[in-house]
């Protein structure tokens, strides 16, 4: 393309890399000498990563106990038998005894797990009113239609918090007791019930309505608790910073799970002697058995777990990396064999050209 | 009322009668015994919308697209029933898509309006109420008398009333209509021819009755009834008095004509096919894919609905204690619930149909098409023209072409004949810089070597080209002319060239000025060869300045000689020669003959026959068009006999043609050979290479031309369309159906017998229409087996018909038409892709084309590089769109198995909305604008690569399945990968808090 500026016509297109489609580009030719090392490197890197993930996941300790109380599974069966009817829940206690032969390294988290519980059912998951939960006084008394049939009581009083999710709040409670010496007394292990919800949830999304005369109870005046609740929402906890809509148990429950088998954080164990973990010895978990799950074939579990840098116990990621890495190496070898086997032929072809 | 509506909508043809009656100047009869006919105005409309119908019409057009209509339905469903996502999630993208498309189409229509306004607003002069009124072209009504000045284009179809000449004749050129460049003479009815002024026209009372508008350019029937002194004179009107819109007045100062067909009813407009929206093959496969996806979608929705109800048979799943229904939900009808569930699933999965596909494709096409205009390789420096994109919808179609139909004149050739060489009395001369130079020193001709030296001096001072060199050796030139006096006289007398007589006064008297004069003279000839020869003679020094009925005037070295023209023995394709008999100033009678060497040489008895024959063969090998010149001196006795026999033959009532042929045979014999000429119909640059490359790319090239058979074949040969080694089959001059069928069968047999060598087929217009009428299949079979086809003597609509025939043949090949004149417009519009060459014959073709380029050779880059890129880009774009939506929506479907088919969405609604219109459409848009999988130079130099993408290969069902399966498998990986990763909702972070909420966001591989 030879042209001078003076000879340029008025309509001559610009000669730039963009207009002439000459933008610099990298078009790698994936020859064996590039692809093979690439495969081996990627394979090795993946295997390394996979091993790391796998071992850190394996290092996580988990201890779980099914306390649904199906016949012959411990002392919760008695409570379970009484659980033929639905709500309102009965009051029943049972216990789980276990012993740790060695230290359960901390920080230890206490979860409860439900199975077959479809928090992700659409009808269920929309049955809430986020404006009400954000503490708007007008919404407090006018719950959204999505909450039906838990929108209003038969008496006409608006339900706060409304909806099926709130109504079905998990209401079993646990206390953990430690026996240091065999035959010794059980000492209660302090459970930290705060800091179990997302920060944004209990500081932004969930707010209590403004206090009336300094009282939360008055703020909720004119509303009724959900039918399954034995007490109103402002009495969920004696701690004024952890009651009402910002009660952390409540907030955790309201963040619905994506799958029918899910765990939710109940408490953290990080105080006093237990900040480094649960020392060896016998333990007792005292369970207040309220929550009916057998009607829909569900199970309730209690889980102790610690976590690592990559979160809870989940060997999947490590295994996935290991599998992909091994495949890479395998394919690399196959290609290497093919390359060596047919290399000579290739050279001949090139010479012919 | 109803009929009026139907008429306005175009359902009923407004004309009922077979003829239209036109009162000239709209002077209706006083007695009122007439039914007024309504005629449309003279507006040419190429735009699609008006301001008021833009919104409804555009919306209607847009919702005719499968995807848009589908999303409209989904949107309405969402408005009506309780669905998992809010109406905004699908309403917003739909609104966005519709708006962007509407803006683009509105802009394009605005451009069309502008060009329409330019044409419709052109000033014209109309005779109204006794005076000449200047008005706009669109205001011409049927019956108006219009005045046209020299070199103006007729604004409507006019019947000639009078011209500035006494006999009422005028010359026009119809180059922009049918490609013929010669001047045509049209005459007015004698009664009106005398009305040469506005005032006298005002007294004319006449009525024209003629047929309703039809598309045939060469047919017109009507009559004019003139009322003069209380009596009516009836005169027949034929095509010779009809001046067509689009033709140009030449050589005549002004004419008056009455408009009979206006606006969209002119023959020119009728020859343009209505602009139907062209759809590319890619768009067609896109629609197929959409339908496949629609089926996938509906089956997924049905499966989900059925599974939902089997699952919900048990109460503990349908209504567990924690998730009770309202009374209303419990009591609603089962069938209604079933339907609304089905619709809800439809809405849930609806994003599997890529809504932004069309809009992204359109943006890609629109933005991508700029690269064509920007390309420097498609820029023609001499004419300062760059490639021009009129429709961006067809970019990728450039990569799919299987047939190229090209016009000849102005497309393959420069539309310029150039005299190159000649052989005079056995000596070969070459024209260099307007001078004849003998080729190689000939021992017996001293001037040969001298002019050879002259040519050297030319090379030395190129800047002062002809003037200086002429002054140094005027004698040589003069001697040359004197020596070969008869040859040059033959060249400048033996022809039927017309001359534009207005500028003749510009010719000076000096002998050398004539060398520069040709530019001032305008010759018009039916054969461009003749024109080139006469021009060449003028450059050498023998200038033809004009002819009237009886005489021909030439200036030999400035000396005027007047020859009396006695007879013209016209050219015909059987004799392949023509002759003139003239009487020289000195009174001798001479016959000059000119024709193909095969028809002249056998008739010669003297002259350098052998040497000339060798020279002619040499010329032909160079691809030049050759003609031989011969003469004969006639004694007065001979002439008398000739004159008598000619007269007899010409006036014979029976078998006139045979008799004439006999007489011609008798006259044209015992000739003295003068020499031969070689004319180059200058091909455009690199035409041969381009055609060769097209052929290598697997594209069949057809040449369609209105030109004569001989000319067409010779150009075809010289541009490499036909090879010398090719076996050329002919299907010409077929007069009857059966004859044509027989010929076709014979050709088919010949092809079968001889399948080793390549075949070329020559068809002419009349034979073609016969072949197409009854024997389409046979004809197509012959055509498919020929590697090159040449169609000559084609009318504009016939060109389009040929293309349509190929288009609808079983393989449904993609066709491309290239042309430069208005006569090519209908074929440009008929073909899948129409390319206009911005040539000499106006910009009619360029305006109506999809792409306009300056030269034929640019076609190779346009197809092999741009076409290839666009195709690959858009194919990947389309496949990716379907892929990404499968990836996106299949997890949603899988998730239903884990949420009791409760139509829970997996994604947040904002994500649903934005996924299609921005997250995933922008990256691929950039890719589809810039991707170059192969270097452009490689693509251009290896046309065979074009075959890789032929037949829409990248969008075949196989590749589509590959992408879809890829999409499904990736969707499975995404879903189950995340499923296992989330596991029991344990923390993925170091703070022990569960991560999941209802919304799991998956990102898709890009």
Short mmCIF file of N, CA and C in Angstrom, two decimals, chain A residues 1-3 7-15 18-23 27 62 64 86-87 109 111 113 116-118 120-125 148-150 164 168 195-199 228 255-265 291-292 295-297 305 307-314 316-317, chain B residues 82-84 311 315-326 329 371 373-377 379 381 384-386 866 869-870 873 895 897-900 902-905 929-930 932-936 976-998 1000:
data_model
loop_
_atom_site.label_atom_id
_atom_site.label_comp_id
_atom_site.label_asym_id
_atom_site.label_seq_id
_atom_site.Cartn_x
_atom_site.Cartn_y
_atom_site.Cartn_z
N UNK A 1 0.83 -1.20 0.00
CA UNK A 1 0.00 0.00 0.00
C UNK A 1 0.87 1.26 0.00
N UNK A 2 1.00 1.83 -1.13
CA UNK A 2 1.84 3.03 -1.19
C UNK A 2 0.96 4.21 -1.56
N UNK A 3 0.97 5.14 -0.70
CA UNK A 3 0.24 6.36 -1.04
C UNK A 3 0.84 7.49 -0.24
N UNK A 7 -1.57 12.66 -2.25
CA UNK A 7 -2.39 11.99 -3.25
C UNK A 7 -3.67 11.45 -2.65
N UNK A 8 -3.85 11.68 -1.40
CA UNK A 8 -5.01 11.09 -0.73
C UNK A 8 -6.31 11.65 -1.24
N UNK A 9 -7.22 10.76 -1.55
CA UNK A 9 -8.53 11.21 -1.96
C UNK A 9 -9.37 11.55 -0.75
N UNK A 10 -10.44 12.26 -1.02
CA UNK A 10 -11.28 12.70 0.09
C UNK A 10 -11.97 11.54 0.79
N UNK A 11 -12.21 10.48 0.04
CA UNK A 11 -12.93 9.35 0.63
C UNK A 11 -12.04 8.21 1.05
N UNK A 12 -10.75 8.44 0.97
CA UNK A 12 -9.86 7.33 1.30
C UNK A 12 -10.00 6.95 2.77
N UNK A 13 -10.17 5.67 3.03
CA UNK A 13 -10.29 5.26 4.43
C UNK A 13 -8.98 5.46 5.17
N UNK A 14 -9.08 5.59 6.46
CA UNK A 14 -7.88 5.76 7.27
C UNK A 14 -7.07 4.47 7.29
N UNK A 15 -5.80 4.66 7.28
CA UNK A 15 -4.93 3.48 7.34
C UNK A 15 -4.47 3.28 8.78
N UNK A 18 -6.70 -0.56 13.36
CA UNK A 18 -8.06 -0.99 13.67
C UNK A 18 -8.91 -1.07 12.40
N UNK A 19 -8.92 -0.01 11.62
CA UNK A 19 -9.79 -0.01 10.44
C UNK A 19 -9.34 -1.05 9.42
N UNK A 20 -8.07 -1.32 9.36
CA UNK A 20 -7.60 -2.30 8.39
C UNK A 20 -7.56 -3.70 8.99
N UNK A 21 -8.12 -3.86 10.18
CA UNK A 21 -8.17 -5.15 10.86
C UNK A 21 -6.77 -5.75 11.02
N UNK A 22 -5.85 -4.92 11.42
CA UNK A 22 -4.50 -5.41 11.63
C UNK A 22 -4.11 -5.29 13.10
N UNK A 23 -5.07 -5.28 13.99
CA UNK A 23 -4.75 -5.19 15.41
C UNK A 23 -3.84 -6.34 15.80
N UNK A 27 -1.79 -15.63 17.94
CA UNK A 27 -2.44 -16.85 17.51
C UNK A 27 -1.49 -18.01 17.74
N UNK A 62 -15.28 -33.70 62.33
CA UNK A 62 -16.72 -33.53 62.39
C UNK A 62 -17.29 -34.61 63.29
N UNK A 64 -21.16 -35.92 64.40
CA UNK A 64 -22.58 -35.63 64.23
C UNK A 64 -23.44 -36.73 64.87
N UNK A 86 -48.75 -32.24 64.70
CA UNK A 86 -47.96 -31.11 64.28
C UNK A 86 -47.91 -30.09 65.40
N UNK A 87 -47.58 -28.91 64.99
CA UNK A 87 -47.49 -27.80 65.93
C UNK A 87 -48.84 -27.64 66.61
N UNK A 109 -17.55 -25.28 66.07
CA UNK A 109 -18.86 -24.73 65.72
C UNK A 109 -19.91 -25.79 65.95
N UNK A 111 -23.56 -27.00 64.83
CA UNK A 111 -24.59 -26.84 63.80
C UNK A 111 -25.75 -27.74 64.12
N UNK A 113 -28.61 -29.85 61.75
CA UNK A 113 -28.81 -30.23 60.35
C UNK A 113 -30.20 -30.81 60.20
N UNK A 116 -34.45 -33.38 54.21
CA UNK A 116 -35.80 -33.44 53.62
C UNK A 116 -36.67 -32.24 53.94
N UNK A 117 -36.02 -31.19 54.32
CA UNK A 117 -36.78 -29.99 54.64
C UNK A 117 -36.60 -29.01 53.49
N UNK A 118 -37.69 -28.76 52.80
CA UNK A 118 -37.57 -27.96 51.58
C UNK A 118 -37.76 -26.48 51.86
N UNK A 120 -36.35 -24.55 50.12
CA UNK A 120 -36.26 -23.93 48.80
C UNK A 120 -37.54 -24.08 47.99
N UNK A 121 -38.57 -24.63 48.61
CA UNK A 121 -39.85 -24.65 47.91
C UNK A 121 -40.30 -23.21 47.67
N UNK A 122 -40.71 -22.94 46.42
CA UNK A 122 -40.96 -21.55 46.09
C UNK A 122 -42.07 -20.94 46.95
N UNK A 123 -43.12 -21.71 47.13
CA UNK A 123 -44.23 -21.18 47.91
C UNK A 123 -43.75 -20.83 49.32
N UNK A 124 -42.81 -21.63 49.83
CA UNK A 124 -42.28 -21.40 51.17
C UNK A 124 -41.32 -20.21 51.17
N UNK A 125 -40.43 -20.20 50.19
CA UNK A 125 -39.35 -19.22 50.25
C UNK A 125 -39.82 -17.81 49.94
N UNK A 148 -49.45 -15.13 53.06
CA UNK A 148 -50.61 -15.98 53.28
C UNK A 148 -50.22 -17.44 53.15
N UNK A 149 -50.74 -18.35 53.94
CA UNK A 149 -51.81 -18.14 54.94
C UNK A 149 -51.31 -17.65 56.30
N UNK A 150 -50.11 -17.18 56.40
CA UNK A 150 -49.62 -16.70 57.70
C UNK A 150 -49.51 -15.18 57.67
N UNK A 164 -44.53 -18.25 56.14
CA UNK A 164 -44.29 -19.63 56.51
C UNK A 164 -42.90 -19.84 57.07
N UNK A 168 -42.19 -21.38 60.83
CA UNK A 168 -41.57 -22.69 61.04
C UNK A 168 -40.18 -22.58 61.65
N UNK A 195 -22.93 -13.71 66.57
CA UNK A 195 -21.94 -13.82 65.47
C UNK A 195 -22.15 -15.05 64.63
N UNK A 196 -23.40 -15.55 64.64
CA UNK A 196 -23.65 -16.73 63.82
C UNK A 196 -24.34 -16.35 62.52
N UNK A 197 -24.80 -15.13 62.40
CA UNK A 197 -25.49 -14.69 61.18
C UNK A 197 -24.58 -13.76 60.39
N UNK A 198 -24.98 -13.58 59.15
CA UNK A 198 -24.21 -12.65 58.32
C UNK A 198 -24.32 -11.25 58.89
N UNK A 199 -23.22 -10.54 58.80
CA UNK A 199 -23.22 -9.19 59.35
C UNK A 199 -24.26 -8.33 58.65
N UNK A 228 -47.33 -20.80 65.29
CA UNK A 228 -46.57 -21.86 65.95
C UNK A 228 -45.69 -21.35 67.08
N UNK A 255 -32.51 -16.96 56.50
CA UNK A 255 -31.72 -17.12 55.28
C UNK A 255 -31.91 -18.55 54.80
N UNK A 256 -32.82 -18.71 53.85
CA UNK A 256 -33.25 -20.07 53.50
C UNK A 256 -32.17 -20.83 52.76
N UNK A 257 -32.19 -22.12 52.97
CA UNK A 257 -31.18 -22.97 52.36
C UNK A 257 -31.56 -23.33 50.93
N UNK A 258 -30.53 -23.59 50.14
CA UNK A 258 -30.78 -23.86 48.72
C UNK A 258 -31.14 -25.31 48.46
N UNK A 259 -30.76 -26.20 49.38
CA UNK A 259 -30.99 -27.61 49.13
C UNK A 259 -31.76 -28.21 50.31
N UNK A 260 -32.44 -29.31 50.08
CA UNK A 260 -33.31 -29.85 51.14
C UNK A 260 -32.55 -30.41 52.35
N UNK A 261 -31.26 -30.71 52.18
CA UNK A 261 -30.46 -31.12 53.34
C UNK A 261 -29.53 -29.96 53.66
N UNK A 262 -29.68 -29.41 54.83
CA UNK A 262 -28.86 -28.23 55.11
C UNK A 262 -28.46 -28.18 56.57
N UNK A 263 -27.40 -27.44 56.83
CA UNK A 263 -26.95 -27.21 58.20
C UNK A 263 -27.06 -25.74 58.49
N UNK A 264 -27.38 -25.44 59.70
CA UNK A 264 -27.36 -24.04 60.09
C UNK A 264 -26.57 -23.92 61.37
N UNK A 265 -25.86 -22.82 61.47
CA UNK A 265 -25.00 -22.60 62.61
C UNK A 265 -25.85 -22.32 63.85
N UNK A 291 -39.08 -29.68 67.73
CA UNK A 291 -39.34 -29.48 66.31
C UNK A 291 -39.75 -30.77 65.62
N UNK A 292 -40.97 -30.83 65.06
CA UNK A 292 -41.43 -32.08 64.44
C UNK A 292 -40.89 -32.23 63.02
N UNK A 295 -43.03 -36.06 60.35
CA UNK A 295 -44.21 -36.00 59.50
C UNK A 295 -43.82 -35.99 58.03
N UNK A 296 -42.72 -35.35 57.69
CA UNK A 296 -42.29 -35.31 56.29
C UNK A 296 -41.04 -36.14 56.05
N UNK A 297 -40.78 -37.10 56.96
CA UNK A 297 -39.65 -38.01 56.75
C UNK A 297 -38.30 -37.37 56.91
N UNK A 305 -18.19 -29.26 64.52
CA UNK A 305 -17.19 -29.24 63.45
C UNK A 305 -16.24 -28.09 63.68
N UNK A 307 -13.24 -25.73 61.42
CA UNK A 307 -13.08 -25.38 60.02
C UNK A 307 -11.63 -25.07 59.73
N UNK A 308 -11.31 -25.05 58.46
CA UNK A 308 -9.96 -24.69 58.07
C UNK A 308 -10.03 -23.42 57.23
N UNK A 309 -8.91 -23.09 56.59
CA UNK A 309 -8.90 -21.88 55.76
C UNK A 309 -9.88 -21.99 54.60
N UNK A 310 -10.20 -23.23 54.21
CA UNK A 310 -11.10 -23.36 53.07
C UNK A 310 -12.52 -23.70 53.50
N UNK A 311 -12.84 -23.40 54.72
CA UNK A 311 -14.21 -23.61 55.15
C UNK A 311 -14.40 -24.96 55.77
N UNK A 312 -15.63 -25.44 55.72
CA UNK A 312 -15.98 -26.68 56.37
C UNK A 312 -15.48 -27.90 55.63
N UNK A 313 -15.81 -29.05 56.18
CA UNK A 313 -15.33 -30.30 55.60
C UNK A 313 -16.02 -30.53 54.26
N UNK A 314 -15.23 -30.64 53.23
CA UNK A 314 -15.78 -30.91 51.91
C UNK A 314 -14.69 -31.44 51.01
N UNK A 316 -14.85 -32.68 48.19
CA UNK A 316 -15.16 -32.69 46.76
C UNK A 316 -14.15 -31.90 45.93
N UNK A 317 -13.85 -30.70 46.40
CA UNK A 317 -12.99 -29.84 45.60
C UNK A 317 -11.63 -30.49 45.40
N UNK B 82 -49.30 -15.97 38.20
CA UNK B 82 -48.25 -15.90 39.21
C UNK B 82 -47.07 -16.73 38.73
N UNK B 83 -45.98 -16.08 38.46
CA UNK B 83 -44.84 -16.80 37.91
C UNK B 83 -43.62 -16.57 38.79
N UNK B 84 -42.65 -17.45 38.66
CA UNK B 84 -41.47 -17.34 39.53
C UNK B 84 -40.70 -16.04 39.37
N UNK B 311 -44.85 -36.13 42.12
CA UNK B 311 -44.20 -35.88 43.40
C UNK B 311 -45.21 -35.45 44.44
N UNK B 315 -49.06 -36.22 50.37
CA UNK B 315 -49.37 -34.94 51.02
C UNK B 315 -48.16 -34.36 51.71
N UNK B 316 -47.27 -35.26 52.22
CA UNK B 316 -46.17 -34.71 53.00
C UNK B 316 -45.23 -33.86 52.14
N UNK B 317 -45.28 -34.09 50.80
CA UNK B 317 -44.47 -33.22 49.94
C UNK B 317 -45.28 -32.04 49.44
N UNK B 318 -46.54 -32.34 49.23
CA UNK B 318 -47.37 -31.27 48.68
C UNK B 318 -47.62 -30.18 49.69
N UNK B 319 -47.91 -30.60 50.92
CA UNK B 319 -48.29 -29.59 51.89
C UNK B 319 -47.81 -30.00 53.28
N UNK B 320 -46.48 -29.96 53.53
CA UNK B 320 -46.00 -30.27 54.88
C UNK B 320 -46.45 -29.19 55.86
N UNK B 321 -46.35 -29.51 57.11
CA UNK B 321 -46.92 -28.60 58.11
C UNK B 321 -46.29 -27.21 58.06
N UNK B 322 -45.03 -27.15 57.64
CA UNK B 322 -44.37 -25.84 57.67
C UNK B 322 -44.71 -25.00 56.44
N UNK B 323 -45.45 -25.58 55.49
CA UNK B 323 -45.65 -24.86 54.25
C UNK B 323 -47.07 -25.10 53.77
N UNK B 324 -48.01 -24.51 54.50
CA UNK B 324 -49.40 -24.77 54.19
C UNK B 324 -49.91 -23.85 53.09
N UNK B 325 -50.95 -24.37 52.43
CA UNK B 325 -51.54 -23.58 51.36
C UNK B 325 -52.65 -22.72 51.91
N UNK B 326 -53.01 -21.73 51.14
CA UNK B 326 -54.16 -20.92 51.51
C UNK B 326 -55.41 -21.65 51.03
N UNK B 329 -55.71 -21.50 47.30
CA UNK B 329 -54.87 -22.43 46.55
C UNK B 329 -55.41 -23.84 46.60
N UNK B 371 -16.13 -2.35 8.56
CA UNK B 371 -14.80 -2.77 8.13
C UNK B 371 -14.71 -2.83 6.61
N UNK B 373 -16.24 -0.76 4.47
CA UNK B 373 -16.03 0.60 3.99
C UNK B 373 -14.64 1.12 4.34
N UNK B 374 -14.12 0.62 5.44
CA UNK B 374 -12.82 1.13 5.89
C UNK B 374 -11.66 0.49 5.15
N UNK B 375 -11.94 -0.59 4.45
CA UNK B 375 -10.83 -1.36 3.91
C UNK B 375 -10.12 -0.60 2.79
N UNK B 376 -8.86 -0.40 2.98
CA UNK B 376 -8.07 0.29 1.97
C UNK B 376 -7.92 -0.54 0.70
N UNK B 377 -7.95 -1.85 0.85
CA UNK B 377 -7.80 -2.70 -0.33
C UNK B 377 -9.03 -2.63 -1.23
N UNK B 379 -10.49 0.20 -1.74
CA UNK B 379 -10.58 1.61 -2.11
C UNK B 379 -9.97 1.79 -3.48
N UNK B 381 -8.38 4.19 -5.96
CA UNK B 381 -7.74 5.50 -5.84
C UNK B 381 -8.12 6.43 -7.00
N UNK B 384 -11.47 7.64 -6.47
CA UNK B 384 -11.68 8.05 -5.08
C UNK B 384 -12.98 7.49 -4.52
N UNK B 385 -13.13 6.18 -4.67
CA UNK B 385 -14.35 5.57 -4.16
C UNK B 385 -13.99 4.41 -3.25
N UNK B 386 -14.64 4.38 -2.14
CA UNK B 386 -14.45 3.23 -1.26
C UNK B 386 -15.68 2.34 -1.33
N UNK B 866 -13.48 -10.78 3.66
CA UNK B 866 -14.57 -10.27 4.48
C UNK B 866 -15.68 -11.31 4.65
N UNK B 869 -14.53 -14.09 6.99
CA UNK B 869 -14.50 -13.63 8.39
C UNK B 869 -15.90 -13.48 8.94
N UNK B 870 -16.73 -12.78 8.20
CA UNK B 870 -18.08 -12.53 8.71
C UNK B 870 -18.81 -13.82 8.96
N UNK B 873 -17.38 -15.48 12.01
CA UNK B 873 -17.75 -14.72 13.20
C UNK B 873 -19.20 -14.94 13.58
N UNK B 895 -32.22 -28.08 38.99
CA UNK B 895 -32.50 -27.64 40.35
C UNK B 895 -33.92 -27.99 40.77
N UNK B 897 -35.37 -30.65 40.48
CA UNK B 897 -35.39 -31.95 41.12
C UNK B 897 -35.07 -31.83 42.61
N UNK B 898 -34.44 -30.74 43.00
CA UNK B 898 -34.06 -30.58 44.40
C UNK B 898 -34.94 -29.60 45.13
N UNK B 899 -35.95 -29.09 44.46
CA UNK B 899 -36.84 -28.18 45.19
C UNK B 899 -38.29 -28.55 44.94
N UNK B 900 -38.55 -29.83 44.75
CA UNK B 900 -39.92 -30.32 44.64
C UNK B 900 -40.65 -29.73 43.45
N UNK B 902 -40.95 -26.82 42.51
CA UNK B 902 -41.78 -25.70 42.96
C UNK B 902 -41.49 -24.44 42.17
N UNK B 903 -40.76 -24.56 41.05
CA UNK B 903 -40.43 -23.42 40.19
C UNK B 903 -39.56 -22.39 40.89
N UNK B 904 -38.80 -22.88 41.84
CA UNK B 904 -37.86 -21.96 42.49
C UNK B 904 -36.79 -21.55 41.48
N UNK B 905 -36.46 -20.27 41.47
CA UNK B 905 -35.41 -19.86 40.55
C UNK B 905 -34.06 -20.07 41.20
N UNK B 929 -16.63 -9.30 16.31
CA UNK B 929 -16.23 -8.18 15.45
C UNK B 929 -14.78 -8.32 15.01
N UNK B 930 -13.97 -8.93 15.85
CA UNK B 930 -12.54 -8.87 15.60
C UNK B 930 -11.89 -10.20 15.28
N UNK B 932 -10.16 -13.21 13.78
CA UNK B 932 -9.56 -13.58 12.51
C UNK B 932 -8.89 -14.92 12.73
N UNK B 933 -9.55 -15.97 12.32
CA UNK B 933 -8.98 -17.27 12.62
C UNK B 933 -7.85 -17.62 11.68
N UNK B 934 -7.85 -17.00 10.50
CA UNK B 934 -6.76 -17.21 9.55
C UNK B 934 -6.32 -15.83 9.08
N UNK B 935 -5.06 -15.71 8.80
CA UNK B 935 -4.55 -14.43 8.34
C UNK B 935 -5.24 -14.02 7.03
N UNK B 936 -5.65 -12.75 6.92
CA UNK B 936 -6.34 -12.32 5.70
C UNK B 936 -5.55 -12.56 4.41
N UNK B 976 -23.72 -29.78 39.09
CA UNK B 976 -23.32 -30.76 40.09
C UNK B 976 -22.02 -30.36 40.77
N UNK B 977 -21.17 -29.64 40.05
CA UNK B 977 -19.98 -29.09 40.70
C UNK B 977 -20.36 -28.25 41.89
N UNK B 978 -21.28 -27.34 41.65
CA UNK B 978 -21.70 -26.47 42.75
C UNK B 978 -22.46 -27.24 43.81
N UNK B 979 -23.23 -28.22 43.35
CA UNK B 979 -24.03 -28.99 44.28
C UNK B 979 -23.13 -29.70 45.29
N UNK B 980 -22.08 -30.32 44.77
CA UNK B 980 -21.19 -31.02 45.69
C UNK B 980 -20.33 -30.05 46.48
N UNK B 981 -20.04 -28.94 45.87
CA UNK B 981 -19.22 -27.96 46.55
C UNK B 981 -19.97 -27.38 47.74
N UNK B 982 -21.23 -27.07 47.52
CA UNK B 982 -22.03 -26.53 48.61
C UNK B 982 -22.30 -27.63 49.64
N UNK B 983 -22.48 -28.84 49.09
CA UNK B 983 -22.70 -29.97 49.99
C UNK B 983 -23.85 -29.71 50.94
N UNK B 984 -23.56 -29.81 52.23
CA UNK B 984 -24.64 -29.63 53.21
C UNK B 984 -24.69 -28.20 53.69
N UNK B 985 -24.28 -27.30 52.82
CA UNK B 985 -24.39 -25.92 53.20
C UNK B 985 -23.37 -25.54 54.27
N UNK B 986 -22.22 -26.20 54.21
CA UNK B 986 -21.18 -25.82 55.16
C UNK B 986 -20.53 -24.55 54.67
N UNK B 987 -19.79 -24.00 55.53
CA UNK B 987 -19.17 -22.74 55.18
C UNK B 987 -18.08 -22.95 54.14
N UNK B 988 -18.00 -21.99 53.22
CA UNK B 988 -16.89 -22.00 52.28
C UNK B 988 -15.85 -20.98 52.69
N UNK B 989 -16.18 -20.24 53.72
CA UNK B 989 -15.25 -19.21 54.15
C UNK B 989 -14.73 -19.57 55.53
N UNK B 990 -13.78 -18.82 55.96
CA UNK B 990 -13.15 -19.14 57.23
C UNK B 990 -13.93 -18.69 58.45
N UNK B 991 -15.20 -18.25 58.30
CA UNK B 991 -15.88 -17.76 59.49
C UNK B 991 -16.98 -18.68 59.98
N UNK B 992 -17.10 -19.82 59.32
CA UNK B 992 -18.03 -20.81 59.82
C UNK B 992 -19.48 -20.54 59.50
N UNK B 993 -19.78 -19.42 58.84
CA UNK B 993 -21.18 -19.15 58.54
C UNK B 993 -21.59 -19.84 57.26
N UNK B 994 -22.80 -20.36 57.24
CA UNK B 994 -23.25 -20.99 56.00
C UNK B 994 -23.32 -19.96 54.88
N UNK B 995 -23.07 -20.42 53.67
CA UNK B 995 -23.00 -19.46 52.57
C UNK B 995 -24.27 -19.37 51.77
N UNK B 996 -24.98 -20.45 51.69
CA UNK B 996 -25.98 -20.46 50.64
C UNK B 996 -27.23 -19.72 51.04
N UNK B 997 -27.89 -19.22 50.08
CA UNK B 997 -29.21 -18.66 50.25
C UNK B 997 -30.02 -19.25 49.12
N UNK B 998 -31.16 -18.74 48.86
CA UNK B 998 -31.92 -19.30 47.76
C UNK B 998 -31.21 -19.11 46.44
N UNK B 1000 -28.19 -19.25 44.17
CA UNK B 1000 -26.85 -19.74 43.90
C UNK B 1000 -26.46 -19.12 42.58
#
